[in-house]
Amino acid sequence: MNISELTELCKRLDCNIKEECLLSEYITFKFGGACRALIDINSAEAASELLKYIKKNNMKYAVLGKGSNVLVKDEGFDGIILHFGNDFADIRTENLTIKAQAGAMLSAVCKKAQESGLSGMENLFGIPGTVGGALYMNAGAYGSEMRDVVKSAEYIDENGNIRTIFADDMNLSYRHSIFAERKCIITSVEIELKKGEAGEIKSAMHECMQKRVSKQPLEYPSAGSTFKRPEGSYASLLIEQCGLKGFAVGDAQVSEKHSGFVINKGSASCSDVLELCENVRNIVSRKTGYILELEPVVLE
């Protein structure tokens, strides 16, 4: 892997690059080793050029936003991280639409909608992560999903070309999208909303956030909901029925507040979390017949 040549390309593209970057600082679980290099993306064009270079040179890579749905192994990631964060987080409104770069926080997009008197994202407020990551996994809560509001998106295809796609072609379903199917990189999201009253929208967002605070263990590092909802039931219900609230491996624990969350009580490692999740899956499968699927992505 020619890091010096990659560094020169980043310099030309005005992208910041950090070698041997510790990823525990970039994921919400607060653990994980280092990557070979992390690049802060600042434009779709830069992302396109970097991806073409990485693929041409057969480099291992992964895309990271806020890291709210990601696990990084203790030994780290032996590849390049394309990081979509504050350098690529512009949010603009025009009439009933919002266009946000992929690194913008979803909560910031929700606030922008509220300030602009645009309704439709209230139930999405408080979901951690970037708007790009939210669309990639069709994030949702309290009966609302990204597919309810997205109009179109700009993305980089498998060959590094910048494309545009409309909502009807995104194959959006529960925690799934065409972007995940094809491992494409979302660079911006266009959202279409309805006119509303800013005060009422703010109250609805506050109510939504209060639900999260009262029901979820937000005081601890986690990756949010740890398991996908199995057809016909709920992961948290099954885990609770199996008596696994508070079950722990090291400092990784099934939350006593919400059994759908695995939390880091202080110094949990990725190995602790993966072992805990595998134990939970095995016990739930044996006792209920349901097979739980991990929701966060493990960087391999």
PDB file of C-alpha atoms in Angstrom:
ATOM      1  CA  MET A   1       0.000   0.000   0.000  1.00  0.00           C
ATOM      2  CA  ASN A   2       1.607   3.263  -1.172  1.00  0.00           C
ATOM      3  CA  ILE A   3       0.583   5.707   1.569  1.00  0.00           C
ATOM      4  CA  SER A   4       2.978   8.433   0.386  1.00  0.00           C
ATOM      5  CA  GLU A   5       1.382   8.477  -3.077  1.00  0.00           C
ATOM      6  CA  LEU A   6      -2.097   8.521  -1.515  1.00  0.00           C
ATOM      7  CA  THR A   7      -0.992  11.408   0.707  1.00  0.00           C
ATOM      8  CA  GLU A   8       0.104  13.384  -2.354  1.00  0.00           C
ATOM      9  CA  LEU A   9      -3.299  12.790  -3.969  1.00  0.00           C
ATOM     10  CA  CYS A  10      -5.055  13.988  -0.797  1.00  0.00           C
ATOM     11  CA  LYS A  11      -2.866  17.096  -0.778  1.00  0.00           C
ATOM     12  CA  ARG A  12      -3.885  17.858  -4.364  1.00  0.00           C
ATOM     13  CA  LEU A  13      -7.555  17.346  -3.476  1.00  0.00           C
ATOM     14  CA  ASP A  14      -7.164  19.430  -0.280  1.00  0.00           C
ATOM     15  CA  CYS A  15      -8.374  16.485   1.835  1.00  0.00           C
ATOM     16  CA  ASN A  16      -6.909  15.924   5.281  1.00  0.00           C
ATOM     17  CA  ILE A  17      -5.306  12.479   5.773  1.00  0.00           C
ATOM     18  CA  LYS A  18      -4.289  10.899   9.080  1.00  0.00           C
ATOM     19  CA  GLU A  19      -2.052   7.820   9.073  1.00  0.00           C
ATOM     20  CA  GLU A  20      -2.511   5.074  11.684  1.00  0.00           C
ATOM     21  CA  CYS A  21      -5.632   6.831  12.945  1.00  0.00           C
ATOM     22  CA  LEU A  22      -7.260   5.355  16.064  1.00  0.00           C
ATOM     23  CA  LEU A  23     -10.880   4.610  15.159  1.00  0.00           C
ATOM     24  CA  SER A  24     -12.203   4.531  18.730  1.00  0.00           C
ATOM     25  CA  GLU A  25     -12.439   8.323  18.374  1.00  0.00           C
ATOM     26  CA  TYR A  26     -14.689   7.952  15.326  1.00  0.00           C
ATOM     27  CA  ILE A  27     -17.307   5.414  16.412  1.00  0.00           C
ATOM     28  CA  THR A  28     -20.027   5.838  19.030  1.00  0.00           C
ATOM     29  CA  PHE A  29     -19.111   2.596  20.846  1.00  0.00           C
ATOM     30  CA  LYS A  30     -15.724   4.201  21.711  1.00  0.00           C
ATOM     31  CA  PHE A  31     -13.492   1.213  21.037  1.00  0.00           C
ATOM     32  CA  GLY A  32     -11.474  -0.283  18.180  1.00  0.00           C
ATOM     33  CA  GLY A  33      -7.943  -0.163  16.827  1.00  0.00           C
ATOM     34  CA  ALA A  34      -6.342   1.996  14.152  1.00  0.00           C
ATOM     35  CA  CYS A  35      -6.754   2.077  10.375  1.00  0.00           C
ATOM     36  CA  ARG A  36      -3.874   2.492   7.915  1.00  0.00           C
ATOM     37  CA  ALA A  37      -5.123   5.978   7.044  1.00  0.00           C
ATOM     38  CA  LEU A  38      -8.279   8.066   7.456  1.00  0.00           C
ATOM     39  CA  ILE A  39      -9.219  10.669   4.820  1.00  0.00           C
ATOM     40  CA  ASP A  40     -11.646  13.502   5.527  1.00  0.00           C
ATOM     41  CA  ILE A  41     -13.787  13.853   2.388  1.00  0.00           C
ATOM     42  CA  ASN A  42     -14.540  17.438   1.327  1.00  0.00           C
ATOM     43  CA  SER A  43     -16.421  16.972  -1.978  1.00  0.00           C
ATOM     44  CA  ALA A  44     -18.108  14.376  -4.160  1.00  0.00           C
ATOM     45  CA  GLU A  45     -15.436  14.921  -6.786  1.00  0.00           C
ATOM     46  CA  ALA A  46     -12.670  14.199  -4.271  1.00  0.00           C
ATOM     47  CA  ALA A  47     -14.465  11.054  -3.084  1.00  0.00           C
ATOM     48  CA  SER A  48     -14.862   9.903  -6.685  1.00  0.00           C
ATOM     49  CA  GLU A  49     -11.178  10.421  -7.499  1.00  0.00           C
ATOM     50  CA  LEU A  50     -10.014   8.770  -4.284  1.00  0.00           C
ATOM     51  CA  LEU A  51     -12.241   5.749  -4.821  1.00  0.00           C
ATOM     52  CA  LYS A  52     -10.938   5.301  -8.365  1.00  0.00           C
ATOM     53  CA  TYR A  53      -7.363   5.465  -7.068  1.00  0.00           C
ATOM     54  CA  ILE A  54      -8.069   3.038  -4.226  1.00  0.00           C
ATOM     55  CA  LYS A  55      -9.740   0.532  -6.540  1.00  0.00           C
ATOM     56  CA  LYS A  56      -7.049   0.831  -9.209  1.00  0.00           C
ATOM     57  CA  ASN A  57      -4.439  -0.001  -6.570  1.00  0.00           C
ATOM     58  CA  ASN A  58      -6.497  -2.798  -4.960  1.00  0.00           C
ATOM     59  CA  MET A  59      -6.543  -1.076  -1.584  1.00  0.00           C
ATOM     60  CA  LYS A  60      -8.892  -2.198   1.161  1.00  0.00           C
ATOM     61  CA  TYR A  61     -11.280   0.591   2.172  1.00  0.00           C
ATOM     62  CA  ALA A  62     -14.440   1.405   4.122  1.00  0.00           C
ATOM     63  CA  VAL A  63     -16.760   4.405   4.412  1.00  0.00           C
ATOM     64  CA  LEU A  64     -17.424   6.000   7.804  1.00  0.00           C
ATOM     65  CA  GLY A  65     -19.723   8.788   8.895  1.00  0.00           C
ATOM     66  CA  LYS A  66     -20.482   9.303  12.581  1.00  0.00           C
ATOM     67  CA  GLY A  67     -19.745   5.631  13.264  1.00  0.00           C
ATOM     68  CA  SER A  68     -23.077   5.127  15.045  1.00  0.00           C
ATOM     69  CA  ASN A  69     -23.804   1.772  13.393  1.00  0.00           C
ATOM     70  CA  VAL A  70     -20.265   0.376  13.157  1.00  0.00           C
ATOM     71  CA  LEU A  71     -18.026  -1.968  15.129  1.00  0.00           C
ATOM     72  CA  VAL A  72     -14.242  -1.731  14.736  1.00  0.00           C
ATOM     73  CA  LYS A  73     -12.234  -4.742  15.842  1.00  0.00           C
ATOM     74  CA  ASP A  74      -9.609  -4.359  18.562  1.00  0.00           C
ATOM     75  CA  GLU A  75      -6.797  -5.044  16.090  1.00  0.00           C
ATOM     76  CA  GLY A  76      -8.095  -2.225  13.890  1.00  0.00           C
ATOM     77  CA  PHE A  77      -8.812  -2.032  10.164  1.00  0.00           C
ATOM     78  CA  ASP A  78      -5.991  -2.764   7.741  1.00  0.00           C
ATOM     79  CA  GLY A  79      -7.198  -0.357   5.087  1.00  0.00           C
ATOM     80  CA  ILE A  80      -8.256   3.181   4.173  1.00  0.00           C
ATOM     81  CA  ILE A  81     -11.223   4.947   5.778  1.00  0.00           C
ATOM     82  CA  LEU A  82     -13.112   7.508   3.686  1.00  0.00           C
ATOM     83  CA  HIS A  83     -14.565   9.707   6.406  1.00  0.00           C
ATOM     84  CA  PHE A  84     -17.679  11.805   5.719  1.00  0.00           C
ATOM     85  CA  GLY A  85     -17.797  14.348   8.520  1.00  0.00           C
ATOM     86  CA  ASN A  86     -17.637  18.086   9.190  1.00  0.00           C
ATOM     87  CA  ASP A  87     -15.656  18.835   6.008  1.00  0.00           C
ATOM     88  CA  PHE A  88     -18.639  17.633   3.947  1.00  0.00           C
ATOM     89  CA  ALA A  89     -21.718  18.643   5.943  1.00  0.00           C
ATOM     90  CA  ASP A  90     -23.417  21.540   4.166  1.00  0.00           C
ATOM     91  CA  ILE A  91     -27.227  21.799   4.533  1.00  0.00           C
ATOM     92  CA  ARG A  92     -29.363  24.000   2.278  1.00  0.00           C
ATOM     93  CA  THR A  93     -33.094  24.592   1.962  1.00  0.00           C
ATOM     94  CA  GLU A  94     -35.122  25.639  -1.071  1.00  0.00           C
ATOM     95  CA  ASN A  95     -38.905  25.886  -0.833  1.00  0.00           C
ATOM     96  CA  LEU A  96     -40.037  22.483   0.471  1.00  0.00           C
ATOM     97  CA  THR A  97     -36.759  20.656  -0.058  1.00  0.00           C
ATOM     98  CA  ILE A  98     -33.546  20.250   1.902  1.00  0.00           C
ATOM     99  CA  LYS A  99     -30.293  19.189   0.257  1.00  0.00           C
ATOM    100  CA  ALA A 100     -27.658  17.925   2.650  1.00  0.00           C
ATOM    101  CA  GLN A 101     -24.144  16.666   2.032  1.00  0.00           C
ATOM    102  CA  ALA A 102     -23.620  13.134   3.298  1.00  0.00           C
ATOM    103  CA  GLY A 103     -21.503  14.112   6.315  1.00  0.00           C
ATOM    104  CA  ALA A 104     -24.223  16.329   7.812  1.00  0.00           C
ATOM    105  CA  MET A 105     -25.644  14.983  11.057  1.00  0.00           C
ATOM    106  CA  LEU A 106     -29.234  13.771  10.688  1.00  0.00           C
ATOM    107  CA  SER A 107     -30.151  15.721  13.838  1.00  0.00           C
ATOM    108  CA  ALA A 108     -28.788  18.904  12.215  1.00  0.00           C
ATOM    109  CA  VAL A 109     -30.914  18.277   9.109  1.00  0.00           C
ATOM    110  CA  CYS A 110     -33.978  17.812  11.346  1.00  0.00           C
ATOM    111  CA  LYS A 111     -33.212  21.106  13.126  1.00  0.00           C
ATOM    112  CA  LYS A 112     -32.791  22.887   9.793  1.00  0.00           C
ATOM    113  CA  ALA A 113     -36.194  21.571   8.727  1.00  0.00           C
ATOM    114  CA  GLN A 114     -37.766  22.813  11.951  1.00  0.00           C
ATOM    115  CA  GLU A 115     -36.199  26.266  11.626  1.00  0.00           C
ATOM    116  CA  SER A 116     -37.498  26.448   8.059  1.00  0.00           C
ATOM    117  CA  GLY A 117     -41.009  25.409   9.084  1.00  0.00           C
ATOM    118  CA  LEU A 118     -40.793  22.108   7.213  1.00  0.00           C
ATOM    119  CA  SER A 119     -42.559  19.072   8.638  1.00  0.00           C
ATOM    120  CA  GLY A 120     -41.969  15.344   8.140  1.00  0.00           C
ATOM    121  CA  MET A 121     -38.717  14.601   9.970  1.00  0.00           C
ATOM    122  CA  GLU A 122     -39.887  15.011  13.559  1.00  0.00           C
ATOM    123  CA  ASN A 123     -39.703  11.290  14.432  1.00  0.00           C
ATOM    124  CA  LEU A 124     -36.211  11.015  12.927  1.00  0.00           C
ATOM    125  CA  PHE A 125     -34.836  13.590  15.345  1.00  0.00           C
ATOM    126  CA  GLY A 126     -32.380  12.035  17.778  1.00  0.00           C
ATOM    127  CA  ILE A 127     -31.315   9.163  15.540  1.00  0.00           C
ATOM    128  CA  PRO A 128     -27.502   9.265  15.771  1.00  0.00           C
ATOM    129  CA  GLY A 129     -25.361   9.418  12.663  1.00  0.00           C
ATOM    130  CA  THR A 130     -25.111  11.277   9.378  1.00  0.00           C
ATOM    131  CA  VAL A 131     -27.812  11.777   6.785  1.00  0.00           C
ATOM    132  CA  GLY A 132     -25.784   9.673   4.333  1.00  0.00           C
ATOM    133  CA  GLY A 133     -25.584   6.813   6.800  1.00  0.00           C
ATOM    134  CA  ALA A 134     -29.278   7.161   7.623  1.00  0.00           C
ATOM    135  CA  LEU A 135     -30.280   6.758   3.974  1.00  0.00           C
ATOM    136  CA  TYR A 136     -27.757   3.942   3.415  1.00  0.00           C
ATOM    137  CA  MET A 137     -29.558   1.821   6.042  1.00  0.00           C
ATOM    138  CA  ASN A 138     -32.992   3.469   5.693  1.00  0.00           C
ATOM    139  CA  ALA A 139     -32.906   4.474   9.353  1.00  0.00           C
ATOM    140  CA  GLY A 140     -36.161   5.036  11.138  1.00  0.00           C
ATOM    141  CA  ALA A 141     -37.959   5.379  14.465  1.00  0.00           C
ATOM    142  CA  TYR A 142     -41.467   5.707  15.866  1.00  0.00           C
ATOM    143  CA  GLY A 143     -43.144   4.753  12.592  1.00  0.00           C
ATOM    144  CA  SER A 144     -41.064   7.008  10.322  1.00  0.00           C
ATOM    145  CA  GLU A 145     -38.198   6.059   8.001  1.00  0.00           C
ATOM    146  CA  MET A 146     -35.885   7.883   5.610  1.00  0.00           C
ATOM    147  CA  ARG A 147     -37.872   6.467   2.684  1.00  0.00           C
ATOM    148  CA  ASP A 148     -40.836   8.612   3.816  1.00  0.00           C
ATOM    149  CA  VAL A 149     -38.986  11.854   3.110  1.00  0.00           C
ATOM    150  CA  VAL A 150     -36.156  11.230   0.624  1.00  0.00           C
ATOM    151  CA  LYS A 151     -36.633  12.585  -2.889  1.00  0.00           C
ATOM    152  CA  SER A 152     -33.291  11.810  -4.528  1.00  0.00           C
ATOM    153  CA  ALA A 153     -29.613  11.267  -3.777  1.00  0.00           C
ATOM    154  CA  GLU A 154     -26.249  11.752  -5.394  1.00  0.00           C
ATOM    155  CA  TYR A 155     -23.932   8.771  -5.040  1.00  0.00           C
ATOM    156  CA  ILE A 156     -20.709   7.229  -6.318  1.00  0.00           C
ATOM    157  CA  ASP A 157     -21.155   3.905  -8.067  1.00  0.00           C
ATOM    158  CA  GLU A 158     -18.914   0.831  -7.974  1.00  0.00           C
ATOM    159  CA  ASN A 159     -16.659   2.315 -10.682  1.00  0.00           C
ATOM    160  CA  GLY A 160     -16.176   5.657  -8.944  1.00  0.00           C
ATOM    161  CA  ASN A 161     -18.617   7.604 -11.136  1.00  0.00           C
ATOM    162  CA  ILE A 162     -20.951  10.243  -9.659  1.00  0.00           C
ATOM    163  CA  ARG A 163     -24.618   9.401 -10.270  1.00  0.00           C
ATOM    164  CA  THR A 164     -28.084  10.614  -9.266  1.00  0.00           C
ATOM    165  CA  ILE A 165     -30.926   8.326  -8.223  1.00  0.00           C
ATOM    166  CA  PHE A 166     -34.573   8.983  -7.285  1.00  0.00           C
ATOM    167  CA  ALA A 167     -36.380   7.461  -4.316  1.00  0.00           C
ATOM    168  CA  ASP A 168     -38.442   4.967  -6.313  1.00  0.00           C
ATOM    169  CA  ASP A 169     -35.246   3.295  -7.532  1.00  0.00           C
ATOM    170  CA  MET A 170     -33.521   3.024  -4.137  1.00  0.00           C
ATOM    171  CA  ASN A 171     -35.083  -0.319  -3.061  1.00  0.00           C
ATOM    172  CA  LEU A 172     -35.749   1.113   0.389  1.00  0.00           C
ATOM    173  CA  SER A 173     -37.109  -1.356   2.933  1.00  0.00           C
ATOM    174  CA  TYR A 174     -36.480  -2.172   6.599  1.00  0.00           C
ATOM    175  CA  ARG A 175     -32.794  -1.265   7.254  1.00  0.00           C
ATOM    176  CA  HIS A 176     -32.000  -1.789   3.579  1.00  0.00           C
ATOM    177  CA  SER A 177     -31.251   0.179   0.406  1.00  0.00           C
ATOM    178  CA  ILE A 178     -29.786  -0.283  -3.060  1.00  0.00           C
ATOM    179  CA  PHE A 179     -26.693   1.566  -1.800  1.00  0.00           C
ATOM    180  CA  ALA A 180     -26.019  -1.245   0.676  1.00  0.00           C
ATOM    181  CA  GLU A 181     -26.749  -3.881  -1.990  1.00  0.00           C
ATOM    182  CA  ARG A 182     -24.207  -2.423  -4.397  1.00  0.00           C
ATOM    183  CA  LYS A 183     -21.829  -0.902  -1.815  1.00  0.00           C
ATOM    184  CA  CYS A 184     -22.220   2.560  -3.332  1.00  0.00           C
ATOM    185  CA  ILE A 185     -21.214   5.760  -1.518  1.00  0.00           C
ATOM    186  CA  ILE A 186     -23.905   8.373  -0.878  1.00  0.00           C
ATOM    187  CA  THR A 187     -22.570  11.915  -1.277  1.00  0.00           C
ATOM    188  CA  SER A 188     -25.720  14.016  -0.819  1.00  0.00           C
ATOM    189  CA  VAL A 189     -29.394  13.553  -0.015  1.00  0.00           C
ATOM    190  CA  GLU A 190     -32.371  15.605  -1.184  1.00  0.00           C
ATOM    191  CA  ILE A 191     -35.350  15.523   1.174  1.00  0.00           C
ATOM    192  CA  GLU A 192     -38.884  16.685   0.348  1.00  0.00           C
ATOM    193  CA  LEU A 193     -41.092  17.879   3.211  1.00  0.00           C
ATOM    194  CA  LYS A 194     -44.397  19.643   3.873  1.00  0.00           C
ATOM    195  CA  LYS A 195     -45.033  23.118   5.156  1.00  0.00           C
ATOM    196  CA  GLY A 196     -45.675  23.239   8.884  1.00  0.00           C
ATOM    197  CA  GLU A 197     -45.536  25.543  11.880  1.00  0.00           C
ATOM    198  CA  ALA A 198     -42.061  25.847  13.384  1.00  0.00           C
ATOM    199  CA  GLY A 199     -43.290  25.866  16.996  1.00  0.00           C
ATOM    200  CA  GLU A 200     -45.408  22.738  16.563  1.00  0.00           C
ATOM    201  CA  ILE A 201     -42.555  20.956  14.793  1.00  0.00           C
ATOM    202  CA  LYS A 202     -40.175  21.878  17.610  1.00  0.00           C
ATOM    203  CA  SER A 203     -42.625  20.522  20.212  1.00  0.00           C
ATOM    204  CA  ALA A 204     -42.969  17.250  18.306  1.00  0.00           C
ATOM    205  CA  MET A 205     -39.187  16.922  18.077  1.00  0.00           C
ATOM    206  CA  HIS A 206     -38.837  17.610  21.805  1.00  0.00           C
ATOM    207  CA  GLU A 207     -41.465  14.966  22.589  1.00  0.00           C
ATOM    208  CA  CYS A 208     -39.642  12.464  20.389  1.00  0.00           C
ATOM    209  CA  MET A 209     -36.330  13.206  22.110  1.00  0.00           C
ATOM    210  CA  GLN A 210     -37.902  12.842  25.556  1.00  0.00           C
ATOM    211  CA  LYS A 211     -39.107   9.355  24.583  1.00  0.00           C
ATOM    212  CA  ARG A 212     -35.542   8.438  23.643  1.00  0.00           C
ATOM    213  CA  VAL A 213     -34.077   9.821  26.857  1.00  0.00           C
ATOM    214  CA  SER A 214     -36.636   8.017  29.032  1.00  0.00           C
ATOM    215  CA  LYS A 215     -36.439   4.642  27.263  1.00  0.00           C
ATOM    216  CA  GLN A 216     -32.913   4.337  25.849  1.00  0.00           C
ATOM    217  CA  PRO A 217     -29.511   4.172  27.618  1.00  0.00           C
ATOM    218  CA  LEU A 218     -28.163   7.298  25.922  1.00  0.00           C
ATOM    219  CA  GLU A 219     -25.752   7.920  28.794  1.00  0.00           C
ATOM    220  CA  TYR A 220     -23.564   5.002  27.630  1.00  0.00           C
ATOM    221  CA  PRO A 221     -21.610   4.470  24.402  1.00  0.00           C
ATOM    222  CA  SER A 222     -23.414   2.072  22.050  1.00  0.00           C
ATOM    223  CA  ALA A 223     -24.324   1.539  18.421  1.00  0.00           C
ATOM    224  CA  GLY A 224     -28.029   2.103  19.044  1.00  0.00           C
ATOM    225  CA  SER A 225     -30.309  -0.874  18.419  1.00  0.00           C
ATOM    226  CA  THR A 226     -27.974  -3.851  18.339  1.00  0.00           C
ATOM    227  CA  PHE A 227     -30.176  -6.371  16.528  1.00  0.00           C
ATOM    228  CA  LYS A 228     -32.529  -6.008  13.579  1.00  0.00           C
ATOM    229  CA  ARG A 229     -36.228  -6.568  14.196  1.00  0.00           C
ATOM    230  CA  PRO A 230     -37.050 -10.193  13.350  1.00  0.00           C
ATOM    231  CA  GLU A 231     -40.220 -10.802  11.382  1.00  0.00           C
ATOM    232  CA  GLY A 232     -43.085 -11.449  13.778  1.00  0.00           C
ATOM    233  CA  SER A 233     -41.485 -10.088  16.945  1.00  0.00           C
ATOM    234  CA  TYR A 234     -39.052  -7.560  18.437  1.00  0.00           C
ATOM    235  CA  ALA A 235     -35.442  -8.196  19.380  1.00  0.00           C
ATOM    236  CA  SER A 236     -35.753  -6.356  22.703  1.00  0.00           C
ATOM    237  CA  LEU A 237     -38.836  -8.378  23.669  1.00  0.00           C
ATOM    238  CA  LEU A 238     -37.180 -11.700  22.853  1.00  0.00           C
ATOM    239  CA  ILE A 239     -34.005 -10.764  24.735  1.00  0.00           C
ATOM    240  CA  GLU A 240     -36.019  -9.691  27.779  1.00  0.00           C
ATOM    241  CA  GLN A 241     -38.156 -12.848  27.679  1.00  0.00           C
ATOM    242  CA  CYS A 242     -34.939 -14.878  27.792  1.00  0.00           C
ATOM    243  CA  GLY A 243     -33.899 -13.101  30.992  1.00  0.00           C
ATOM    244  CA  LEU A 244     -30.898 -11.423  29.396  1.00  0.00           C
ATOM    245  CA  LYS A 245     -31.313  -7.855  30.652  1.00  0.00           C
ATOM    246  CA  GLY A 246     -28.041  -6.957  32.344  1.00  0.00           C
ATOM    247  CA  PHE A 247     -26.211  -9.952  30.838  1.00  0.00           C
ATOM    248  CA  ALA A 248     -22.564  -8.970  30.375  1.00  0.00           C
ATOM    249  CA  VAL A 249     -19.200  -9.961  28.988  1.00  0.00           C
ATOM    250  CA  GLY A 250     -16.517  -7.733  30.470  1.00  0.00           C
ATOM    251  CA  ASP A 251     -17.791  -4.149  30.247  1.00  0.00           C
ATOM    252  CA  ALA A 252     -20.159  -4.987  27.371  1.00  0.00           C
ATOM    253  CA  GLN A 253     -23.683  -5.333  28.725  1.00  0.00           C
ATOM    254  CA  VAL A 254     -27.261  -5.826  27.554  1.00  0.00           C
ATOM    255  CA  SER A 255     -28.785  -2.596  28.830  1.00  0.00           C
ATOM    256  CA  GLU A 256     -30.987  -2.909  31.900  1.00  0.00           C
ATOM    257  CA  LYS A 257     -32.924   0.109  30.630  1.00  0.00           C
ATOM    258  CA  HIS A 258     -33.594  -1.196  27.082  1.00  0.00           C
ATOM    259  CA  SER A 259     -32.693  -4.786  26.222  1.00  0.00           C
ATOM    260  CA  GLY A 260     -32.386  -3.947  22.523  1.00  0.00           C
ATOM    261  CA  PHE A 261     -29.171  -2.040  23.288  1.00  0.00           C
ATOM    262  CA  VAL A 262     -25.743  -3.475  24.026  1.00  0.00           C
ATOM    263  CA  ILE A 263     -23.754  -0.790  25.821  1.00  0.00           C
ATOM    264  CA  ASN A 264     -20.149  -0.052  26.757  1.00  0.00           C
ATOM    265  CA  LYS A 265     -20.099   0.357  30.540  1.00  0.00           C
ATOM    266  CA  GLY A 266     -16.589   1.782  30.462  1.00  0.00           C
ATOM    267  CA  SER A 267     -13.780  -0.244  28.937  1.00  0.00           C
ATOM    268  CA  ALA A 268     -15.542  -2.796  26.735  1.00  0.00           C
ATOM    269  CA  SER A 269     -13.614  -4.124  23.754  1.00  0.00           C
ATOM    270  CA  CYS A 270     -15.005  -5.104  20.382  1.00  0.00           C
ATOM    271  CA  SER A 271     -14.289  -8.735  21.313  1.00  0.00           C
ATOM    272  CA  ASP A 272     -16.447  -8.328  24.430  1.00  0.00           C
ATOM    273  CA  VAL A 273     -19.350  -6.956  22.398  1.00  0.00           C
ATOM    274  CA  LEU A 274     -19.125  -9.625  19.691  1.00  0.00           C
ATOM    275  CA  GLU A 275     -18.923 -12.424  22.275  1.00  0.00           C
ATOM    276  CA  LEU A 276     -21.888 -10.981  24.162  1.00  0.00           C
ATOM    277  CA  CYS A 277     -23.952 -10.649  20.976  1.00  0.00           C
ATOM    278  CA  GLU A 278     -23.146 -14.213  19.913  1.00  0.00           C
ATOM    279  CA  ASN A 279     -24.194 -15.519  23.343  1.00  0.00           C
ATOM    280  CA  VAL A 280     -27.441 -13.543  23.140  1.00  0.00           C
ATOM    281  CA  ARG A 281     -28.137 -14.862  19.632  1.00  0.00           C
ATOM    282  CA  ASN A 282     -27.532 -18.460  20.719  1.00  0.00           C
ATOM    283  CA  ILE A 283     -29.715 -18.219  23.828  1.00  0.00           C
ATOM    284  CA  VAL A 284     -32.572 -16.469  21.990  1.00  0.00           C
ATOM    285  CA  SER A 285     -32.401 -19.011  19.168  1.00  0.00           C
ATOM    286  CA  ARG A 286     -32.444 -21.962  21.570  1.00  0.00           C
ATOM    287  CA  LYS A 287     -35.282 -20.617  23.727  1.00  0.00           C
ATOM    288  CA  THR A 288     -37.516 -18.960  21.123  1.00  0.00           C
ATOM    289  CA  GLY A 289     -36.527 -20.234  17.677  1.00  0.00           C
ATOM    290  CA  TYR A 290     -35.874 -16.688  16.439  1.00  0.00           C
ATOM    291  CA  ILE A 291     -32.547 -15.914  14.769  1.00  0.00           C
ATOM    292  CA  LEU A 292     -31.351 -12.406  15.628  1.00  0.00           C
ATOM    293  CA  GLU A 293     -29.259 -10.531  13.069  1.00  0.00           C
ATOM    294  CA  LEU A 294     -26.660  -7.981  14.125  1.00  0.00           C
ATOM    295  CA  GLU A 295     -27.591  -4.466  12.947  1.00  0.00           C
ATOM    296  CA  PRO A 296     -24.191  -2.686  13.188  1.00  0.00           C
ATOM    297  CA  VAL A 297     -21.623  -3.354  10.477  1.00  0.00           C
ATOM    298  CA  VAL A 298     -18.333  -4.936  11.568  1.00  0.00           C
ATOM    299  CA  LEU A 299     -15.354  -3.507   9.688  1.00  0.00           C
ATOM    300  CA  GLU A 300     -13.406  -6.509   8.416  1.00  0.00           C
TER     301      GLU A 300
END
